[in-house]
Every structure is written in C-alpha cells, then in structure tokens.
PDB file of C-alpha atoms and ligand atoms in Angstrom:
ATOM      1  CA  MET C 140     -30.370 -10.223  -6.629  1.00 91.00           C
ATOM      2  CA  VAL C 141     -28.150  -7.117  -6.524  1.00 96.00           C
ATOM      3  CA  PRO C 142     -25.449  -7.142  -3.815  1.00 97.00           C
ATOM      4  CA  GLY C 143     -25.876  -4.129  -1.540  1.00 97.00           C
ATOM      5  CA  LEU C 144     -23.077  -2.391   0.365  1.00 97.00           C
ATOM      6  CA  SER C 145     -23.820   0.302   2.947  1.00 97.00           C
ATOM      7  CA  VAL C 146     -20.887   2.400   4.088  1.00 97.00           C
ATOM      8  CA  VAL C 147     -21.356   4.603   7.145  1.00 98.00           C
ATOM      9  CA  LEU C 148     -19.194   7.694   7.573  1.00 98.00           C
ATOM     10  CA  VAL C 149     -19.422   9.623  10.827  1.00 98.00           C
ATOM     11  CA  GLY C 150     -17.819  13.070  10.987  1.00 96.00           C
ATOM     12  CA  ASP C 151     -15.714  14.942   8.474  1.00 91.00           C
ATOM     13  CA  ASP C 152     -12.269  13.314   8.491  1.00 92.00           C
ATOM     14  CA  ALA C 153     -10.850  14.237   5.070  1.00 89.00           C
ATOM     15  CA  ALA C 154      -8.956  10.973   4.448  1.00 89.00           C
ATOM     16  CA  SER C 155     -11.992   8.890   5.477  1.00 93.00           C
ATOM     17  CA  ALA C 156     -14.191  10.871   3.072  1.00 92.00           C
ATOM     18  CA  VAL C 157     -11.857   9.944   0.190  1.00 90.00           C
ATOM     19  CA  TYR C 158     -11.755   6.239   1.193  1.00 90.00           C
ATOM     20  CA  VAL C 159     -15.536   6.125   1.485  1.00 94.00           C
ATOM     21  CA  SER C 160     -16.199   7.784  -1.854  1.00 92.00           C
ATOM     22  CA  ASN C 161     -13.719   5.366  -3.532  1.00 92.00           C
ATOM     23  CA  LYS C 162     -15.604   2.442  -2.014  1.00 93.00           C
ATOM     24  CA  GLU C 163     -18.973   3.792  -3.161  1.00 92.00           C
ATOM     25  CA  LYS C 164     -17.676   4.441  -6.703  1.00 93.00           C
ATOM     26  CA  ALA C 165     -16.126   0.977  -6.960  1.00 95.00           C
ATOM     27  CA  SER C 166     -19.259  -0.796  -5.744  1.00 94.00           C
ATOM     28  CA  LYS C 167     -21.442   1.110  -8.229  1.00 93.00           C
ATOM     29  CA  ALA C 168     -18.939   0.544 -11.073  1.00 95.00           C
ATOM     30  CA  CYS C 169     -19.341  -3.208 -10.726  1.00 94.00           C
ATOM     31  CA  GLY C 170     -23.124  -3.080 -10.581  1.00 96.00           C
ATOM     32  CA  MET C 171     -23.758  -3.265  -6.872  1.00 96.00           C
ATOM     33  CA  ARG C 172     -26.150  -1.145  -4.899  1.00 95.00           C
ATOM     34  CA  GLY C 173     -23.662   1.045  -3.072  1.00 92.00           C
ATOM     35  CA  GLU C 174     -24.808   3.684  -0.609  1.00 94.00           C
ATOM     36  CA  THR C 175     -22.933   5.981   1.732  1.00 96.00           C
ATOM     37  CA  ILE C 176     -24.697   7.172   4.860  1.00 97.00           C
ATOM     38  CA  ARG C 177     -23.060  10.352   6.143  1.00 97.00           C
ATOM     39  CA  LEU C 178     -23.662  11.336   9.759  1.00 98.00           C
ATOM     40  CA  PRO C 179     -22.461  14.456  11.584  1.00 97.00           C
ATOM     41  CA  ALA C 180     -19.557  14.293  14.048  1.00 97.00           C
ATOM     42  CA  SER C 181     -22.072  15.055  16.799  1.00 97.00           C
ATOM     43  CA  THR C 182     -23.792  11.670  16.270  1.00 98.00           C
ATOM     44  CA  SER C 183     -24.125   9.745  19.529  1.00 98.00           C
ATOM     45  CA  GLN C 184     -23.110   6.126  19.958  1.00 98.00           C
ATOM     46  CA  ALA C 185     -26.772   5.210  20.562  1.00 98.00           C
ATOM     47  CA  GLU C 186     -27.792   6.819  17.250  1.00 98.00           C
ATOM     48  CA  LEU C 187     -25.047   4.991  15.372  1.00 98.00           C
ATOM     49  CA  LEU C 188     -25.994   1.667  16.969  1.00 98.00           C
ATOM     50  CA  ALA C 189     -29.637   2.267  16.006  1.00 98.00           C
ATOM     51  CA  LEU C 190     -28.554   2.807  12.382  1.00 98.00           C
ATOM     52  CA  VAL C 191     -26.470  -0.381  12.433  1.00 98.00           C
ATOM     53  CA  GLU C 192     -29.502  -2.283  13.753  1.00 98.00           C
ATOM     54  CA  ARG C 193     -31.630  -0.893  10.923  1.00 98.00           C
ATOM     55  CA  LEU C 194     -29.027  -1.997   8.358  1.00 98.00           C
ATOM     56  CA  ASN C 195     -28.719  -5.410  10.038  1.00 98.00           C
ATOM     57  CA  ALA C 196     -32.462  -5.884   9.498  1.00 98.00           C
ATOM     58  CA  ASP C 197     -32.578  -4.548   5.920  1.00 98.00           C
ATOM     59  CA  ASN C 198     -32.694  -7.424   3.396  1.00 96.00           C
ATOM     60  CA  ALA C 199     -31.383  -5.180   0.599  1.00 96.00           C
ATOM     61  CA  VAL C 200     -28.160  -4.592   2.567  1.00 98.00           C
ATOM     62  CA  HIS C 201     -25.697  -7.493   2.361  1.00 98.00           C
ATOM     63  CA  GLY C 202     -22.585  -5.715   3.592  1.00 98.00           C
ATOM     64  CA  ILE C 203     -22.119  -3.026   6.261  1.00 98.00           C
ATOM     65  CA  LEU C 204     -18.932  -1.044   6.734  1.00 98.00           C
ATOM     66  CA  VAL C 205     -18.535   1.617   9.395  1.00 98.00           C
ATOM     67  CA  GLN C 206     -15.534   3.737   8.395  1.00 97.00           C
ATOM     68  CA  MET C 207     -12.884   4.162  11.089  1.00 96.00           C
ATOM     69  CA  PRO C 208     -11.757   6.218  12.915  1.00 95.00           C
ATOM     70  CA  LEU C 209     -14.954   7.224  14.695  1.00 97.00           C
ATOM     71  CA  PRO C 210     -15.285  10.530  16.603  1.00 96.00           C
ATOM     72  CA  SER C 211     -14.237  10.410  20.246  1.00 94.00           C
ATOM     73  CA  GLY C 212     -17.164   9.400  22.406  1.00 95.00           C
ATOM     74  CA  ILE C 213     -18.039   6.437  20.186  1.00 98.00           C
ATOM     75  CA  ASP C 214     -16.393   3.139  21.097  1.00 98.00           C
ATOM     76  CA  PRO C 215     -15.360   1.426  17.843  1.00 98.00           C
ATOM     77  CA  ASP C 216     -15.364  -2.038  19.449  1.00 98.00           C
ATOM     78  CA  VAL C 217     -18.976  -1.652  20.563  1.00 98.00           C
ATOM     79  CA  VAL C 218     -19.989  -0.585  17.048  1.00 98.00           C
ATOM     80  CA  ILE C 219     -18.100  -3.437  15.353  1.00 98.00           C
ATOM     81  CA  ARG C 220     -19.678  -5.983  17.707  1.00 98.00           C
ATOM     82  CA  HIS C 221     -23.109  -4.594  16.811  1.00 98.00           C
ATOM     83  CA  ILE C 222     -22.776  -5.375  13.106  1.00 98.00           C
ATOM     84  CA  ALA C 223     -24.346  -8.744  12.248  1.00 98.00           C
ATOM     85  CA  PRO C 224     -21.345 -11.046  11.583  1.00 98.00           C
ATOM     86  CA  HIS C 225     -22.868 -12.238   8.286  1.00 98.00           C
ATOM     87  CA  LYS C 226     -22.906  -8.593   7.069  1.00 98.00           C
ATOM     88  CA  ASP C 227     -19.487  -7.647   8.485  1.00 98.00           C
ATOM     89  CA  VAL C 228     -17.695  -7.350   5.124  1.00 98.00           C
ATOM     90  CA  ASP C 229     -14.796  -5.486   6.779  1.00 97.00           C
ATOM     91  CA  GLY C 230     -14.046  -8.709   8.685  1.00 98.00           C
ATOM     92  CA  PHE C 231     -13.489  -7.052  12.068  1.00 98.00           C
ATOM     93  CA  HIS C 232     -16.287  -8.641  14.130  1.00 98.00           C
ATOM     94  CA  PRO C 233     -14.819 -11.053  16.717  1.00 98.00           C
ATOM     95  CA  VAL C 234     -16.772 -13.925  15.121  1.00 98.00           C
ATOM     96  CA  ASN C 235     -15.057 -13.334  11.770  1.00 98.00           C
ATOM     97  CA  VAL C 236     -11.660 -12.709  13.385  1.00 98.00           C
ATOM     98  CA  GLY C 237     -12.037 -16.034  15.229  1.00 98.00           C
ATOM     99  CA  LYS C 238     -12.990 -17.903  12.067  1.00 98.00           C
ATOM    100  CA  MET C 239     -10.007 -16.427  10.227  1.00 98.00           C
ATOM    101  CA  LEU C 240      -7.637 -17.487  12.993  1.00 98.00           C
ATOM    102  CA  ILE C 241      -8.994 -21.026  13.085  1.00 98.00           C
ATOM    103  CA  GLY C 242      -8.710 -21.201   9.295  1.00 97.00           C
ATOM    104  CA  HIS C 243     -12.437 -21.452   8.554  1.00 97.00           C
ATOM    105  CA  THR C 244     -13.402 -19.858   5.253  1.00 94.00           C
ATOM    106  CA  ASP C 245     -17.093 -19.211   5.887  1.00 95.00           C
ATOM    107  CA  GLY C 246     -16.429 -15.859   7.597  1.00 97.00           C
ATOM    108  CA  PHE C 247     -15.080 -12.649   6.097  1.00 98.00           C
ATOM    109  CA  MET C 248     -11.353 -11.913   5.912  1.00 98.00           C
ATOM    110  CA  PRO C 249     -10.232  -8.338   6.678  1.00 98.00           C
ATOM    111  CA  CYS C 250      -9.789  -6.624   3.318  1.00 98.00           C
ATOM    112  CA  THR C 251      -6.232  -5.251   3.421  1.00 98.00           C
ATOM    113  CA  PRO C 252      -4.429  -8.465   4.416  1.00 98.00           C
ATOM    114  CA  ALA C 253      -6.784 -10.487   2.176  1.00 98.00           C
ATOM    115  CA  GLY C 254      -5.735  -8.240  -0.718  1.00 98.00           C
ATOM    116  CA  VAL C 255      -2.078  -8.909   0.071  1.00 98.00           C
ATOM    117  CA  ILE C 256      -2.660 -12.685  -0.026  1.00 98.00           C
ATOM    118  CA  GLU C 257      -4.520 -12.331  -3.337  1.00 98.00           C
ATOM    119  CA  MET C 258      -1.605 -10.378  -4.837  1.00 98.00           C
ATOM    120  CA  LEU C 259       0.905 -12.989  -3.656  1.00 98.00           C
ATOM    121  CA  LEU C 260      -1.198 -15.803  -5.125  1.00 98.00           C
ATOM    122  CA  ARG C 261      -1.797 -14.073  -8.463  1.00 98.00           C
ATOM    123  CA  SER C 262       1.853 -13.006  -8.780  1.00 98.00           C
ATOM    124  CA  GLY C 263       3.041 -16.570  -8.247  1.00 98.00           C
ATOM    125  CA  VAL C 264       4.954 -15.756  -5.066  1.00 98.00           C
ATOM    126  CA  GLU C 265       5.657 -18.970  -3.155  1.00 98.00           C
ATOM    127  CA  THR C 266       4.528 -18.521   0.432  1.00 98.00           C
ATOM    128  CA  ARG C 267       5.018 -22.173   1.423  1.00 98.00           C
ATOM    129  CA  GLY C 268       8.097 -22.408   3.634  1.00 98.00           C
ATOM    130  CA  ALA C 269       8.941 -18.746   3.001  1.00 98.00           C
ATOM    131  CA  GLU C 270      10.243 -16.421   5.704  1.00 98.00           C
ATOM    132  CA  ALA C 271       7.479 -13.812   5.919  1.00 99.00           C
ATOM    133  CA  VAL C 272       8.205 -10.756   8.043  1.00 99.00           C
ATOM    134  CA  ILE C 273       5.445  -8.281   8.907  1.00 99.00           C
ATOM    135  CA  VAL C 274       6.239  -4.834  10.305  1.00 99.00           C
ATOM    136  CA  GLY C 275       3.219  -3.718  12.357  1.00 98.00           C
ATOM    137  CA  ARG C 276       0.813  -5.586  14.654  1.00 98.00           C
ATOM    138  CA  SER C 277      -2.442  -3.663  14.314  1.00 98.00           C
ATOM    139  CA  ASN C 278      -5.766  -5.472  14.417  1.00 97.00           C
ATOM    140  CA  ILE C 279      -6.594  -4.326  10.886  1.00 96.00           C
ATOM    141  CA  VAL C 280      -3.343  -5.247   9.122  1.00 98.00           C
ATOM    142  CA  GLY C 281      -0.435  -6.824  11.014  1.00 98.00           C
ATOM    143  CA  LYS C 282      -2.190  -9.394  13.212  1.00 98.00           C
ATOM    144  CA  PRO C 283      -4.647 -10.716  10.585  1.00 98.00           C
ATOM    145  CA  MET C 284      -1.817 -10.741   8.022  1.00 98.00           C
ATOM    146  CA  ALA C 285       0.141 -13.073  10.308  1.00 98.00           C
ATOM    147  CA  ALA C 286      -2.920 -15.266  10.889  1.00 98.00           C
ATOM    148  CA  MET C 287      -3.505 -15.659   7.143  1.00 98.00           C
ATOM    149  CA  LEU C 288       0.111 -16.376   6.182  1.00 98.00           C
ATOM    150  CA  VAL C 289       0.420 -19.101   8.789  1.00 98.00           C
ATOM    151  CA  GLN C 290      -2.646 -21.112   7.650  1.00 98.00           C
ATOM    152  CA  ALA C 291      -1.993 -24.523   6.110  1.00 98.00           C
ATOM    153  CA  ARG C 292      -3.211 -23.759   2.592  1.00 98.00           C
ATOM    154  CA  ALA C 293      -2.338 -21.954  -0.646  1.00 97.00           C
ATOM    155  CA  GLY C 294      -1.201 -18.430   0.173  1.00 98.00           C
ATOM    156  CA  GLY C 295      -0.147 -19.671   3.621  1.00 98.00           C
ATOM    157  CA  ASP C 296       2.345 -22.184   5.041  1.00 98.00           C
ATOM    158  CA  ALA C 297       4.826 -19.348   5.683  1.00 98.00           C
ATOM    159  CA  THR C 298       7.128 -18.994   8.681  1.00 98.00           C
ATOM    160  CA  VAL C 299       5.874 -15.726  10.107  1.00 98.00           C
ATOM    161  CA  THR C 300       7.616 -13.064  12.183  1.00 98.00           C
ATOM    162  CA  VAL C 301       5.674 -10.032  13.423  1.00 98.00           C
ATOM    163  CA  CYS C 302       7.705  -6.917  14.282  1.00 98.00           C
ATOM    164  CA  HIS C 303       6.511  -3.795  16.126  1.00 98.00           C
ATOM    165  CA  SER C 304       7.873  -0.716  17.840  1.00 98.00           C
ATOM    166  CA  ARG C 305       9.354  -2.813  20.655  1.00 98.00           C
ATOM    167  CA  SER C 306      11.189  -5.235  18.370  1.00 98.00           C
ATOM    168  CA  ARG C 307      14.857  -5.185  19.365  1.00 98.00           C
ATOM    169  CA  ASP C 308      16.556  -5.296  15.977  1.00 97.00           C
ATOM    170  CA  LEU C 309      13.995  -4.578  13.288  1.00 98.00           C
ATOM    171  CA  HIS C 310      16.372  -4.683  10.350  1.00 98.00           C
ATOM    172  CA  ALA C 311      17.868  -8.023  11.367  1.00 98.00           C
ATOM    173  CA  HIS C 312      14.353  -9.376  10.729  1.00 98.00           C
ATOM    174  CA  THR C 313      13.512  -7.415   7.580  1.00 98.00           C
ATOM    175  CA  LYS C 314      16.838  -8.384   5.957  1.00 98.00           C
ATOM    176  CA  ARG C 315      16.101 -12.094   6.135  1.00 98.00           C
ATOM    177  CA  ALA C 316      12.528 -11.860   4.798  1.00 98.00           C
ATOM    178  CA  ASP C 317      11.623 -13.611   1.560  1.00 99.00           C
ATOM    179  CA  ILE C 318       8.312 -11.766   1.829  1.00 99.00           C
ATOM    180  CA  LEU C 319       8.366  -8.411   3.623  1.00 99.00           C
ATOM    181  CA  ILE C 320       5.060  -6.739   4.442  1.00 99.00           C
ATOM    182  CA  VAL C 321       5.319  -3.264   5.926  1.00 98.00           C
ATOM    183  CA  ALA C 322       2.337  -1.706   7.721  1.00 98.00           C
ATOM    184  CA  ALA C 323       3.794   0.674  10.289  1.00 98.00           C
ATOM    185  CA  GLY C 324       2.488   4.055   9.138  1.00 97.00           C
ATOM    186  CA  ARG C 325       6.041   5.511   9.068  1.00 98.00           C
ATOM    187  CA  ALA C 326       6.901   7.200   5.764  1.00 98.00           C
ATOM    188  CA  GLU C 327       9.681   5.429   3.832  1.00 98.00           C
ATOM    189  CA  MET C 328      11.134   3.783   6.976  1.00 98.00           C
ATOM    190  CA  ILE C 329      12.290   0.675   5.056  1.00 98.00           C
ATOM    191  CA  ARG C 330      15.024   1.261   2.484  1.00 98.00           C
ATOM    192  CA  GLY C 331      16.875  -0.932   0.020  1.00 98.00           C
ATOM    193  CA  GLU C 332      19.597  -1.760   2.528  1.00 98.00           C
ATOM    194  CA  HIS C 333      16.997  -3.285   4.870  1.00 98.00           C
ATOM    195  CA  ILE C 334      15.775  -5.757   2.254  1.00 98.00           C
ATOM    196  CA  LYS C 335      17.060  -9.180   1.185  1.00 98.00           C
ATOM    197  CA  PRO C 336      17.994  -9.206  -2.522  1.00 98.00           C
ATOM    198  CA  GLY C 337      15.153 -10.701  -4.556  1.00 98.00           C
ATOM    199  CA  ALA C 338      12.567 -10.400  -1.770  1.00 99.00           C
ATOM    200  CA  THR C 339       8.908  -9.668  -2.413  1.00 99.00           C
ATOM    201  CA  VAL C 340       8.061  -6.348  -0.748  1.00 99.00           C
ATOM    202  CA  ILE C 341       4.464  -5.384  -0.020  1.00 98.00           C
ATOM    203  CA  ASP C 342       4.030  -1.790   1.093  1.00 98.00           C
ATOM    204  CA  VAL C 343       0.774  -1.266   2.991  1.00 98.00           C
ATOM    205  CA  GLY C 344       1.706   2.177   4.289  1.00 97.00           C
ATOM    206  CA  MET C 345      -0.150   5.262   3.152  1.00 95.00           C
ATOM    207  CA  ASN C 346       1.438   8.495   4.316  1.00 95.00           C
ATOM    208  CA  ARG C 347       1.097  12.086   3.162  1.00 93.00           C
ATOM    209  CA  VAL C 348       4.394  13.954   3.360  1.00 95.00           C
ATOM    210  CA  ALA C 349       5.389  17.516   2.504  1.00 96.00           C
ATOM    211  CA  ASP C 350       6.863  17.941  -0.993  1.00 95.00           C
ATOM    212  CA  ALA C 351       7.634  21.461  -2.170  1.00 95.00           C
ATOM    213  CA  SER C 352       8.120  20.232  -5.757  1.00 95.00           C
ATOM    214  CA  ARG C 353       4.398  19.363  -6.041  1.00 95.00           C
ATOM    215  CA  ALA C 354       1.737  21.945  -6.762  1.00 93.00           C
ATOM    216  CA  SER C 355      -0.290  20.552  -3.848  1.00 92.00           C
ATOM    217  CA  GLY C 356       2.740  20.887  -1.541  1.00 94.00           C
ATOM    218  CA  SER C 357       2.529  17.200  -0.549  1.00 94.00           C
ATOM    219  CA  ARG C 358       2.654  13.671  -1.940  1.00 94.00           C
ATOM    220  CA  LEU C 359       1.472  10.213  -0.941  1.00 94.00           C
ATOM    221  CA  CYS C 360       4.109   7.646  -0.079  1.00 96.00           C
ATOM    222  CA  GLY C 361       4.382   4.247   1.512  1.00 98.00           C
ATOM    223  CA  ASP C 362       6.350   2.883   4.448  1.00 98.00           C
ATOM    224  CA  VAL C 363       8.997   1.716   1.964  1.00 98.00           C
ATOM    225  CA  HIS C 364      11.426   4.020   0.164  1.00 98.00           C
ATOM    226  CA  PHE C 365      10.451   2.863  -3.331  1.00 98.00           C
ATOM    227  CA  GLU C 366      13.500   3.879  -5.375  1.00 98.00           C
ATOM    228  CA  SER C 367      16.111   2.248  -3.140  1.00 98.00           C
ATOM    229  CA  ALA C 368      13.919  -0.795  -2.431  1.00 98.00           C
ATOM    230  CA  GLU C 369      13.034  -1.390  -6.077  1.00 98.00           C
ATOM    231  CA  ALA C 370      16.729  -1.827  -6.916  1.00 98.00           C
ATOM    232  CA  VAL C 371      17.026  -4.718  -4.435  1.00 98.00           C
ATOM    233  CA  ALA C 372      13.595  -6.372  -4.347  1.00 98.00           C
ATOM    234  CA  GLY C 373      12.441  -9.066  -6.753  1.00 98.00           C
ATOM    235  CA  LYS C 374       8.878  -7.756  -6.652  1.00 98.00           C
ATOM    236  CA  ILE C 375       7.493  -4.624  -5.009  1.00 98.00           C
ATOM    237  CA  THR C 376       4.126  -2.880  -4.755  1.00 98.00           C
ATOM    238  CA  PRO C 377       3.846   0.875  -5.394  1.00 98.00           C
ATOM    239  CA  VAL C 378       2.055   3.500  -3.288  1.00 97.00           C
ATOM    240  CA  PRO C 379      -0.405   4.639  -4.409  1.00 94.00           C
ATOM    241  CA  GLY C 380      -1.724   1.862  -6.621  1.00 95.00           C
ATOM    242  CA  GLY C 381      -0.710  -1.364  -4.870  1.00 96.00           C
ATOM    243  CA  VAL C 382      -2.414  -2.514  -1.693  1.00 97.00           C
ATOM    244  CA  GLY C 383      -5.026   0.298  -1.667  1.00 95.00           C
ATOM    245  CA  PRO C 384      -6.990  -0.812  -4.759  1.00 95.00           C
ATOM    246  CA  MET C 385      -6.709  -4.454  -3.646  1.00 97.00           C
ATOM    247  CA  THR C 386      -8.320  -3.520  -0.326  1.00 97.00           C
ATOM    248  CA  ILE C 387     -11.332  -2.135  -2.160  1.00 97.00           C
ATOM    249  CA  ALA C 388     -11.474  -5.163  -4.458  1.00 97.00           C
ATOM    250  CA  MET C 389     -11.592  -7.479  -1.429  1.00 98.00           C
ATOM    251  CA  LEU C 390     -14.377  -5.406   0.113  1.00 98.00           C
ATOM    252  CA  LEU C 391     -16.414  -5.928  -3.052  1.00 98.00           C
ATOM    253  CA  ARG C 392     -15.589  -9.654  -3.053  1.00 98.00           C
ATOM    254  CA  ASN C 393     -16.757  -9.960   0.547  1.00 98.00           C
ATOM    255  CA  THR C 394     -19.989  -8.134  -0.322  1.00 98.00           C
ATOM    256  CA  VAL C 395     -20.680 -10.440  -3.275  1.00 98.00           C
ATOM    257  CA  ARG C 396     -20.021 -13.435  -1.029  1.00 98.00           C
ATOM    258  CA  ALA C 397     -22.387 -12.043   1.606  1.00 98.00           C
ATOM    259  CA  ALA C 398     -25.119 -11.728  -1.029  1.00 98.00           C
ATOM    260  CA  GLU C 399     -24.387 -15.198  -2.441  1.00 97.00           C
ATOM    261  CA  ARG C 400     -24.703 -16.729   1.015  1.00 95.00           C
ATOM    262  CA  VAL C 401     -28.145 -15.147   1.428  1.00 93.00           C
ATOM    263  CA  ALA C 402     -29.142 -16.478  -2.010  1.00 91.00           C
ATOM    264  CA  ASP C 403     -27.800 -19.957  -1.148  1.00 90.00           C
ATOM    265  CA  SER C 404     -29.659 -20.032   2.163  1.00 88.00           C
ATOM    266  CA  ARG C 405     -32.887 -19.124   0.360  1.00 80.00           C
ATOM    267  CA  VAL C 406     -32.356 -21.969  -2.095  1.00 73.00           C
ATOM    268  CA  GLY C 407     -31.547 -24.242   0.843  1.00 65.00           C
ATOM    269  CA  THR C 408     -34.776 -23.427   2.656  1.00 59.00           C
ATOM    270  CA  ALA C 409     -37.041 -23.312  -0.420  1.00 52.00           C
TER     271      ALA C 409
HETATM  272  P1  LIG R 746      -1.314   1.364  13.311  1.00 72.17           P
HETATM  273  O1  LIG R 746      -0.795   2.693  13.682  1.00 72.17           O
HETATM  274  O2  LIG R 746      -2.557   0.844  13.942  1.00 72.17           O
HETATM  275  O3  LIG R 746      -0.163   0.257  13.596  1.00 72.17           O
HETATM  276  C1  LIG R 746       1.155   0.514  13.225  1.00 72.17           C
HETATM  277  C2  LIG R 746       2.016  -0.651  13.693  1.00 72.17           C
HETATM  278  O4  LIG R 746       3.360  -0.405  13.295  1.00 72.17           O
HETATM  279  C3  LIG R 746       2.034  -0.810  15.215  1.00 72.17           C
HETATM  280  O5  LIG R 746       1.947  -2.172  15.536  1.00 72.17           O
HETATM  281  C4  LIG R 746       3.385  -0.237  15.623  1.00 72.17           C
HETATM  282  O6  LIG R 746       3.952  -0.877  16.724  1.00 72.17           O
HETATM  283  C5  LIG R 746       4.231  -0.524  14.398  1.00 72.17           C
HETATM  284  N1  LIG R 746       5.315   0.425  14.266  1.00 72.17           N
HETATM  285  C6  LIG R 746       5.233   1.783  14.237  1.00 72.17           C
HETATM  286  N2  LIG R 746       6.455   2.324  14.122  1.00 72.17           N
HETATM  287  C7  LIG R 746       7.322   1.295  14.080  1.00 72.17           C
HETATM  288  C8  LIG R 746       8.720   1.209  13.978  1.00 72.17           C
HETATM  289  N3  LIG R 746       9.504   2.317  13.896  1.00 72.17           N
HETATM  290  N4  LIG R 746       9.296  -0.009  13.971  1.00 72.17           N
HETATM  291  C9  LIG R 746       8.555  -1.128  14.058  1.00 72.17           C
HETATM  292  N5  LIG R 746       7.208  -1.114  14.147  1.00 72.17           N
HETATM  293  C10 LIG R 746       6.605   0.092  14.166  1.00 72.17           C
HETATM  294  O7  LIG R 746      -1.421   1.370  11.735  1.00 72.17           O
HETATM  295  P2  LIG R 746      -2.310   0.482  10.721  1.00 72.17           P
HETATM  296  O8  LIG R 746      -1.933  -0.947  10.829  1.00 72.17           O
HETATM  297  O9  LIG R 746      -3.715   0.878  10.830  1.00 72.17           O
HETATM  298  O10 LIG R 746      -1.774   1.056   9.326  1.00 72.17           O
HETATM  299  C11 LIG R 746      -0.419   0.958   8.958  1.00 72.17           C
HETATM  300  C12 LIG R 746      -0.202   1.739   7.673  1.00 72.17           C
HETATM  301  O11 LIG R 746      -0.955   1.136   6.627  1.00 72.17           O
HETATM  302  C13 LIG R 746      -0.666   3.194   7.717  1.00 72.17           C
HETATM  303  O12 LIG R 746       0.204   3.967   6.915  1.00 72.17           O
HETATM  304  C14 LIG R 746      -2.048   3.149   7.107  1.00 72.17           C
HETATM  305  O13 LIG R 746      -2.411   4.382   6.503  1.00 72.17           O
HETATM  306  C15 LIG R 746      -1.855   2.080   6.065  1.00 72.17           C
HETATM  307  N6  LIG R 746      -3.079   1.373   5.701  1.00 72.17           N
HETATM  308  C16 LIG R 746      -3.344   1.241   4.367  1.00 72.17           C
HETATM  309  C17 LIG R 746      -4.454   0.547   3.954  1.00 72.17           C
HETATM  310  C18 LIG R 746      -4.693   0.403   2.498  1.00 72.17           C
HETATM  311  O14 LIG R 746      -5.788   0.048   2.097  1.00 72.17           O
HETATM  312  N7  LIG R 746      -3.693   0.628   1.650  1.00 72.17           N
HETATM  313  C19 LIG R 746      -5.413  -0.027   4.905  1.00 72.17           C
HETATM  314  C20 LIG R 746      -4.999   0.094   6.277  1.00 72.17           C
HETATM  315  C21 LIG R 746      -3.875   0.789   6.648  1.00 72.17           C
HETATM  316  P3  LIG R 746       3.268  -0.827  18.211  1.00 72.17           P
HETATM  317  O15 LIG R 746       2.106  -1.780  18.147  1.00 72.17           O
HETATM  318  O16 LIG R 746       4.353  -1.303  19.105  1.00 72.17           O
HETATM  319  O17 LIG R 746       2.857   0.589  18.446  1.00 72.17           O
END
C-alpha cells in the first residue's frame, strides 16, 4: 500500500503555491503518492465540494488537504466539514478538533502545533509543570497548541496561558514563560527583553519584510527578533527552518497514519 496525499489549491495566491509545492515534493521524496490538484480562482464552492466528495470516495487517497486561504465566495468551514474526518490530515475537521481537545489520539492533530510538540519532545524540553505562554489564538495554531500542551501526557502537563491582541500586558506574560510559542503574524514583535533567561522560544511566525540589502528586496522573518532573543533564550527555533519543515513532516506523518488505519481496518475485517 502506498500512502496517497491529495492537496487542493484553489486560485493563484503566491505563498500558497509555494507551500503546496513543498508539500507535494516532500510527500514524493518519502515515497508517497503525492498529487496537487490546481483549480482556478473562479471555481465555485459547489465544484470544490464535488471534488472533495470524489477524493473522499477514492481508495487511493488517504489524506486530503485543501490549502487555505480560499477565494472569497467559498466558505472554508463548509469545505473543511465536507472532508471525511478519517482523511482530514490537516486536522481541522470538527471531529478531529474535538478528539484533540478530549485527548483522544485516534484523530489527526493539526500539523503546526503537532510539530511544535514533536520538537519539544525530541529536544528534551520538560513541558510537565512548565509555564507555557502562547501568543496568538487562531484555530490553526494558538488554540490547538494550548489544547495539546494542557493534555495529561508526555509533551503536555504544562500550565498554559494564551495571549492575543486584547491581552492587557503581553510582555508580563511572555517574560515569565518557560516555553514561549509565538504565532501572531507580527514581524519580530518579541525581542530578547521580553523573554525569560533560559526559556525555550518557538517562533511560528512567517513574515516577509522589506530588506534593501537583499537582491530580492525582501527577507523572511519570524515573530521573534532572532538576534536579541537568541542571546537570552536557552533554546530557540529559526525562521525559516524551524516550525515550517516540522509542519510538513507532521502532514506526512498524519498521511501515513491515515493509510495505516485503512490497512489495519482491512486486516480487522478480513
Ligand atoms: P492569525 O492572524 O489567524 O492569528 C494571529 C493571532 O495573533 C490572533 O489571535 C491575534 O489576536 C494575535 N495577535 C496579533 N497581533 C498581536 C499582538 N500585537 N499582540 C498579541 N497578540 C496578537 O495567524 P495564524 O495563527 O494563522 O498564523 C500566525 C503566524 O504563524 C503567521 O505569521 C503565519 O504565517 C505563521 N504560520 C506558520 C506556519 C508554519 O508552518 N510555519 C503555519 C501556520 C501559520 P486576535 O485573535 O485578538 O486578533
């Protein structure tokens, strides 16, 4: 059995095109059947839902990912709810979100926060009893990150604080974090002086900023100012090269698991 991942890209968003081609390359590099289905921005919601239904019914497809954002006129929640939960390798279907929150492990975890947990585990960062502070409360990073860190298991057992744009004193929270996870989408907003000495800093942010010193005229940076933060932090992830590749790795892991579950159910019913 060859795990199969189908990625759907609607429209011509430049950043999405890069993410999608990285996902396709990674899935092929590890021997999966990776395909990208590209649809024009004029695609209707009904056409996209019909495609999702076809992929739901295709036994060669174990994982389905519809790249966000979708063009206006298509409701992302309707599309996500249409994906069969057992093929939702992005982990955004309400069934998988519910399982994650309860602490059940037979669903799919959203890839970015799952990649953060994997890095913490493999780097030997103690989450048990740690003060974990998350900046950002989106459904794709901040909220699931909090749900994972609070579970009673390895990579969890943390005391979690979630900050957002309405938090009264952001830096009072970031400065007491043993583990600081920043996912706000604000270039270099967290600096060394906002970090507790020795803290583990995970930078989820991915921002393109103008930089006249580069031939391209711009550079990628995180939500953390790396140079000042590196001098204070015990451990820190770079951008690019930290959370981004882990996100793709977790997508592949979810796809393998989806295929294994199909194989197991066949054995079970044989
Ligand atoms: P969203 O824009 O959906 O959410 C940003 C969150 O940050 C919101 O909750 C917002 O608060 C909060 N926030 C914004 N500004 C501030 C501030 N000044 N102080 C405190 N909180 C603030 O972003 P995403 O979660 O989708 O993404 C976050 C970043 O991570 C982006 O840079 C994105 O590109 C990157 N990313 C990287 C991935 C990877 O694979 N490396 C994957 C996914 C995202 P409020 O809710 O109040 O508006």
